[in-house]
Short mmCIF file of C-alpha atoms in Angstrom, two decimals:
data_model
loop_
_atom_site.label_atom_id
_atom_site.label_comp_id
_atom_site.label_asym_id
_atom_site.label_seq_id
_atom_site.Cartn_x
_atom_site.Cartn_y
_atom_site.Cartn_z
CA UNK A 18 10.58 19.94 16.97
CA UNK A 19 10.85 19.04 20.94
CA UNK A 20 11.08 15.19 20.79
CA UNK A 21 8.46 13.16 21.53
CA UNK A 22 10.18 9.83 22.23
CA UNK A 23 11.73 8.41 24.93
CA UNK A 24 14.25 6.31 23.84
CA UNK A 25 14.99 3.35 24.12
CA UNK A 26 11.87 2.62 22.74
CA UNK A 27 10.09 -0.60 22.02
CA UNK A 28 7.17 -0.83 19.29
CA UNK A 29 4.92 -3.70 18.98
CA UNK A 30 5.35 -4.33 14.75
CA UNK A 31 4.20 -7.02 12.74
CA UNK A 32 7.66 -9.11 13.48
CA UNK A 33 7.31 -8.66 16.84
CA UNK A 34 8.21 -6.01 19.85
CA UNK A 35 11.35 -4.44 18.68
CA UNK A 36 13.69 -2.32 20.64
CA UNK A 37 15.17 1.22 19.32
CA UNK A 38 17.76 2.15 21.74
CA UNK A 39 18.53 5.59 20.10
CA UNK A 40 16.94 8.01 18.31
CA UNK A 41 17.99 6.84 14.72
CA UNK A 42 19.80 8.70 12.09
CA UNK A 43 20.55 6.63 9.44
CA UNK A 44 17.26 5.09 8.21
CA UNK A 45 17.84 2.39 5.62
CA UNK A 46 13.89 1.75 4.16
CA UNK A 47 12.91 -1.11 2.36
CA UNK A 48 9.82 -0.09 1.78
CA UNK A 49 8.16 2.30 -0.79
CA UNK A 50 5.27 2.98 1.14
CA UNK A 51 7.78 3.79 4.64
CA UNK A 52 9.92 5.59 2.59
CA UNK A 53 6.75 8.17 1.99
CA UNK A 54 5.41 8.08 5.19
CA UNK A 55 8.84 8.99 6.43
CA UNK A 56 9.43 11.72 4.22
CA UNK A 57 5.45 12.89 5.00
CA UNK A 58 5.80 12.92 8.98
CA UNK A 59 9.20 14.67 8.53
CA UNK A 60 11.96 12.23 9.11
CA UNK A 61 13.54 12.34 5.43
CA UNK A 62 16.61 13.83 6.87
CA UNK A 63 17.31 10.60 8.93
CA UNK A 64 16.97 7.94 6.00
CA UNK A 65 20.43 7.39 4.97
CA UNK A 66 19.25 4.71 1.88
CA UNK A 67 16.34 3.70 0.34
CA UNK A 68 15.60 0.50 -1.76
CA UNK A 69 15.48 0.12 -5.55
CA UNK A 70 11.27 0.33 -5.36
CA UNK A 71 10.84 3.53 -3.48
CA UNK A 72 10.43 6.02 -6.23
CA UNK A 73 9.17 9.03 -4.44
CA UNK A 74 10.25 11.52 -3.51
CA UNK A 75 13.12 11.85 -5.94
CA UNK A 76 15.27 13.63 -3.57
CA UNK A 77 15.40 10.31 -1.61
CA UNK A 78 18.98 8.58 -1.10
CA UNK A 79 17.91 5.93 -4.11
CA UNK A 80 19.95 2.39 -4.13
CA UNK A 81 20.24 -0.34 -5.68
CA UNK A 82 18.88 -2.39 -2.78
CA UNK A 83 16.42 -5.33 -3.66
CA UNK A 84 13.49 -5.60 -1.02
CA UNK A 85 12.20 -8.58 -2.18
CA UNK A 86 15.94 -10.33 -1.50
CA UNK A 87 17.87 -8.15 0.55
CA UNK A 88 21.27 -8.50 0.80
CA UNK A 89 22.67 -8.54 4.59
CA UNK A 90 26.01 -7.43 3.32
CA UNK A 91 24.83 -4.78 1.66
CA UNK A 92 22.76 -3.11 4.15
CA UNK A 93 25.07 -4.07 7.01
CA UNK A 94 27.54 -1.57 4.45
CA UNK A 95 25.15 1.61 4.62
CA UNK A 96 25.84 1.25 8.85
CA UNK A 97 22.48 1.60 9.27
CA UNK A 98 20.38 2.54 12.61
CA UNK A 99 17.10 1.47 11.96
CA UNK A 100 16.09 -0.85 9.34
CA UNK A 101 12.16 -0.74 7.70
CA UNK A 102 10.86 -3.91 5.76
CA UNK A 103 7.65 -4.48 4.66
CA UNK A 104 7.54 -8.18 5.55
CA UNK A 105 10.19 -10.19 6.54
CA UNK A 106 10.32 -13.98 4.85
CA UNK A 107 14.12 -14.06 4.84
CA UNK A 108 14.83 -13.74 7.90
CA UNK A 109 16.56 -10.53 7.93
CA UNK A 110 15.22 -9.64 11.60
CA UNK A 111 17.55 -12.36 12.64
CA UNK A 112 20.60 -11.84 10.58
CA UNK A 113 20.67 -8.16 11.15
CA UNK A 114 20.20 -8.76 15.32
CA UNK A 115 24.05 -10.10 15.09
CA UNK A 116 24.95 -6.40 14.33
CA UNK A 117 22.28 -5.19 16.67
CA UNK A 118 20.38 -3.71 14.00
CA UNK A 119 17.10 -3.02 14.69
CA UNK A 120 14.27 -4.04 12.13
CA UNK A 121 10.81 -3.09 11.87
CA UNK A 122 8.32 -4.91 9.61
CA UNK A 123 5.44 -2.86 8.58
CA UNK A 124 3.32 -5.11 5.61
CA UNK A 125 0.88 -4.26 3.57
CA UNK A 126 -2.00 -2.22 5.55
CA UNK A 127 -5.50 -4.16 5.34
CA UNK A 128 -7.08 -1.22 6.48
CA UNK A 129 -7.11 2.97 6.72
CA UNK A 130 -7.09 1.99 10.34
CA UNK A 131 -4.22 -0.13 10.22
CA UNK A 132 -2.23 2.36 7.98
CA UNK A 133 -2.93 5.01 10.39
CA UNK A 134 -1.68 2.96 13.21
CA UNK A 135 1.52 2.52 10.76
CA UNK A 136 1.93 6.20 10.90
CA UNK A 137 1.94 6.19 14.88
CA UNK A 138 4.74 3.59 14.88
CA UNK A 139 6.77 5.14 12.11
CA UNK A 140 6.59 8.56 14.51
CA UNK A 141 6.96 6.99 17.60
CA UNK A 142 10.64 5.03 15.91
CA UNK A 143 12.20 8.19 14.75
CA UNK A 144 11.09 10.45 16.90
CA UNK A 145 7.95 12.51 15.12
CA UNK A 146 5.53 11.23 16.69
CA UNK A 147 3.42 14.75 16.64
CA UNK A 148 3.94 15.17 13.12
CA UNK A 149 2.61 11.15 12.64
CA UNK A 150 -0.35 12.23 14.20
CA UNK A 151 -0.95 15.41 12.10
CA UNK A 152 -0.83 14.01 8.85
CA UNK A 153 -3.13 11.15 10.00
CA UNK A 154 -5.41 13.87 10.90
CA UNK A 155 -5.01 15.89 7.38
CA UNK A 156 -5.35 12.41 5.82
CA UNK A 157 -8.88 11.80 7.47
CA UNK A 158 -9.80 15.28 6.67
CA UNK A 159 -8.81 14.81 2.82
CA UNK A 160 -11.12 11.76 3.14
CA UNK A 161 -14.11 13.23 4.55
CA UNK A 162 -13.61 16.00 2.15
CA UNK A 163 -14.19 13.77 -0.57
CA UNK A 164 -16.55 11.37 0.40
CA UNK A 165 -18.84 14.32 1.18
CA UNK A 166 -17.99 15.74 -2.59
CA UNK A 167 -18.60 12.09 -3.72
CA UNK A 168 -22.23 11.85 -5.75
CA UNK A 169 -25.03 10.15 -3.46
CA UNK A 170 -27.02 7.10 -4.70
CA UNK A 171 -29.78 4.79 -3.64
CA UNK A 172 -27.92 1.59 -4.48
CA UNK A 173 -23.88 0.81 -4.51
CA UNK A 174 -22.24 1.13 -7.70
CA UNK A 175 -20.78 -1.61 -8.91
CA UNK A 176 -17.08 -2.29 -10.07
CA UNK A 177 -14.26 -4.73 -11.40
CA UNK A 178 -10.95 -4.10 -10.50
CA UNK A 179 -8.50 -6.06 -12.54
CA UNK A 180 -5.58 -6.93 -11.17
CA UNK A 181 -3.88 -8.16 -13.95
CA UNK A 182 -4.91 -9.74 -17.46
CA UNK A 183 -5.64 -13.31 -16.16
CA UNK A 184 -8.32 -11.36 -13.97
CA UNK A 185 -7.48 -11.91 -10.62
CA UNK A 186 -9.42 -9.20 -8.79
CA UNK A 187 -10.38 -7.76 -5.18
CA UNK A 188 -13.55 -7.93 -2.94
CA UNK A 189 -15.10 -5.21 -0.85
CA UNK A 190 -13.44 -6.66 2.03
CA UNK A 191 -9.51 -5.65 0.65
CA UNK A 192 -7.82 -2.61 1.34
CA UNK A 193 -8.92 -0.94 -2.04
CA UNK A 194 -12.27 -1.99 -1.44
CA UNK A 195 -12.98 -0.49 1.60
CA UNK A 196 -11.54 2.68 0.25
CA UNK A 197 -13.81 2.65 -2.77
CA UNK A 198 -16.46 1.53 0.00
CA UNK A 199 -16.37 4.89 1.01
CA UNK A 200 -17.67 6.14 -2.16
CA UNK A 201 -20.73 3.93 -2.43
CA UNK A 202 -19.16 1.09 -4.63
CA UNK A 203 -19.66 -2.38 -4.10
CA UNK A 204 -17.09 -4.82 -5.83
CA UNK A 205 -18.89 -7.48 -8.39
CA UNK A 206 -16.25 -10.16 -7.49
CA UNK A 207 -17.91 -10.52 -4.00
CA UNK A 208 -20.18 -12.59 -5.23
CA UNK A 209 -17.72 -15.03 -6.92
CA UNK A 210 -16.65 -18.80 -5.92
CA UNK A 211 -13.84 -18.63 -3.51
CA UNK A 212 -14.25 -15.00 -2.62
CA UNK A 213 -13.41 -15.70 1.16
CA UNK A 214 -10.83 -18.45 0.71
CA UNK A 215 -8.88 -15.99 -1.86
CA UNK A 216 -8.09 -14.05 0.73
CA UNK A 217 -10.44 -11.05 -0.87
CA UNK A 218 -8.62 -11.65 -4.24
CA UNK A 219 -10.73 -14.46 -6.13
CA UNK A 220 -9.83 -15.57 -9.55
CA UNK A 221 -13.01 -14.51 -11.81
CA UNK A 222 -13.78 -15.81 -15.36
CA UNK A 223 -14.73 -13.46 -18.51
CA UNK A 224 -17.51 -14.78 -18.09
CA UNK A 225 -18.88 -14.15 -15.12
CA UNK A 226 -17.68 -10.15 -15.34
CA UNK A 227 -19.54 -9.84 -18.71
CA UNK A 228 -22.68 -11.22 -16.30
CA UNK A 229 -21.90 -9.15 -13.45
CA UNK A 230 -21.86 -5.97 -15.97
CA UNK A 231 -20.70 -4.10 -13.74
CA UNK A 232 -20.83 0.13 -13.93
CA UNK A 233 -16.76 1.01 -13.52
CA UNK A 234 -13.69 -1.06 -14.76
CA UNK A 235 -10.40 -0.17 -12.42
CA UNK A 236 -7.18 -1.34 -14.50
CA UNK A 237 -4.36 -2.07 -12.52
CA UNK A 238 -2.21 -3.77 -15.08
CA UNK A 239 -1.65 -1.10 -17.81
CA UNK A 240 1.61 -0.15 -16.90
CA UNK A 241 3.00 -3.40 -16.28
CA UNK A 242 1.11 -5.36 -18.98
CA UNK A 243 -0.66 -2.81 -21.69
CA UNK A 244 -4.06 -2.51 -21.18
CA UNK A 245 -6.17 0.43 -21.76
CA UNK A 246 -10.22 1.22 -22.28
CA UNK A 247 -9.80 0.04 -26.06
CA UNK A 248 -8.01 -2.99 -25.42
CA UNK A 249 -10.86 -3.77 -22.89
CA UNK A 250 -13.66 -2.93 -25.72
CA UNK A 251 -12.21 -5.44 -27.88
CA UNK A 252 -12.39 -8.06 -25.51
CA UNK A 253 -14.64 -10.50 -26.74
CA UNK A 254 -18.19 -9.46 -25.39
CA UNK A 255 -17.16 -6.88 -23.75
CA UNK A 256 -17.96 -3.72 -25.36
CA UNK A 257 -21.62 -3.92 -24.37
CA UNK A 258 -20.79 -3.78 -20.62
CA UNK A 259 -22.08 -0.88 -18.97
CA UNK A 260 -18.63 0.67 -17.90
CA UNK A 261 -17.19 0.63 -21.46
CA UNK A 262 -20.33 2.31 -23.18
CA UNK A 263 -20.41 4.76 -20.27
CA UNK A 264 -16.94 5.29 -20.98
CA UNK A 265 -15.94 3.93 -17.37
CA UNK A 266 -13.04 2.08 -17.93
#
């Protein structure tokens, strides 16, 4: 595709305004959710490495790479371009400037909007910007196409999402519950003590779920920790909640 960028390039990211002097072609992504978008707006063929986490697609360059505590020696080894974190509390923006390696910190998106926006910077780094902004455009489109499929109600269905078994869970105001926002559901731990000052992601009590009753259960934690619908029934109290009789879980 005709290029898009004009380099060098500087993009306002989350560790700052970062300068990309070339077009890169040797991506080294520490992020699963980069390493998609990459591969989505069509820049797979200029990541050279990918970290240990980033498990799609499988025809990625896969390594051994630890995001969580990366290893300046090692990625200094891969002779990368452009570098792609997902936060940076090492200080690896730092370490890799002595090499003039460029890194650029995308975290966690709060928001579609703020994903979206991650798209724009991803295209405007390598050079695909156009093809950023088509598959934010297909993304909406999916959206739209299924909140408009998604049944209509006169009041928000309510939800738990746990987190993991010690139920941490997440408000309306996260990421995931915006996106479930869009469907009409309404998260019951918005209502609990320390909602706000959790960050979104209050601690509740079996208790106060069994009270909330709420009409869907979202597991996060059965692949890391076992659970499953019958493991939730036999919860103590549980298995007259309206999600698990409805077969909601």
């Amino acid at each position: 595709s005709a290029s898009t960028t004009t380099y060098p390039e500087q993009i306002a990211a989350a560790n700052g305004t970062i300068t990309i002097p070339a077009r890169p072609t040797a991506i080294l992504s520490l992020s699963p959710t980069a390493t998609e978008m990459l591969y989505a707006i069509g820049a797979g063929t200029q990541v050279k490495a990918v970290d240990s986490y980033s498990d799609y697609p499988k025809n990625a360059p896969h390594t051994k790479l630890n995001a969580l505590t990366p290893n300046v020696e090692a990625i200094v080894a891969y002779k990368p371009d452009l570098v792609i974190v997902a936060g940076d509390t090492t200080g690896l923006t730092a370490e890799l400037a002595k090499f003039g390696i460029p890194v650029l910190s995308d975290p966690a998106a709060t928001s579609l909007s703020q994903e979206y926006q991650q798209f724009y910077e991803l295209g405007q780094a390598t050079d695909h910007l156009a093809q950023a902004k088509a598959e934010v455009t297909k993304i909406r489109g999916q959206i739209k196409e299924i909140v408009a499929a998604a049944p209509k109600h006169t009041k928000p269905i309510t939800y738990y999402f746990e987190l993991e078994q010690t139920f941490y869970s997440e408000t309306s105001s996260t990421f995931i519950g915006q996106v479930l926002g869009l469907l009409g559901m309404k998260s019951i731990a918005d209502a609990a003590k320390g909602a706000a000052s959790s960050g979104g992601y209050p601690q509740l009590s079996a208790e106060f779920i069994i009270r909330s009753n709420p009409d869907y259960i979202y597991l996060a934690d059965t692949k890391c920790c076992g659970q499953n619908a019958k493991k939730v029934a036999e919860r103590p109290g549980w298995s007259v909640l309206t999600a698990v009789k409805d077969g909601h879980v």
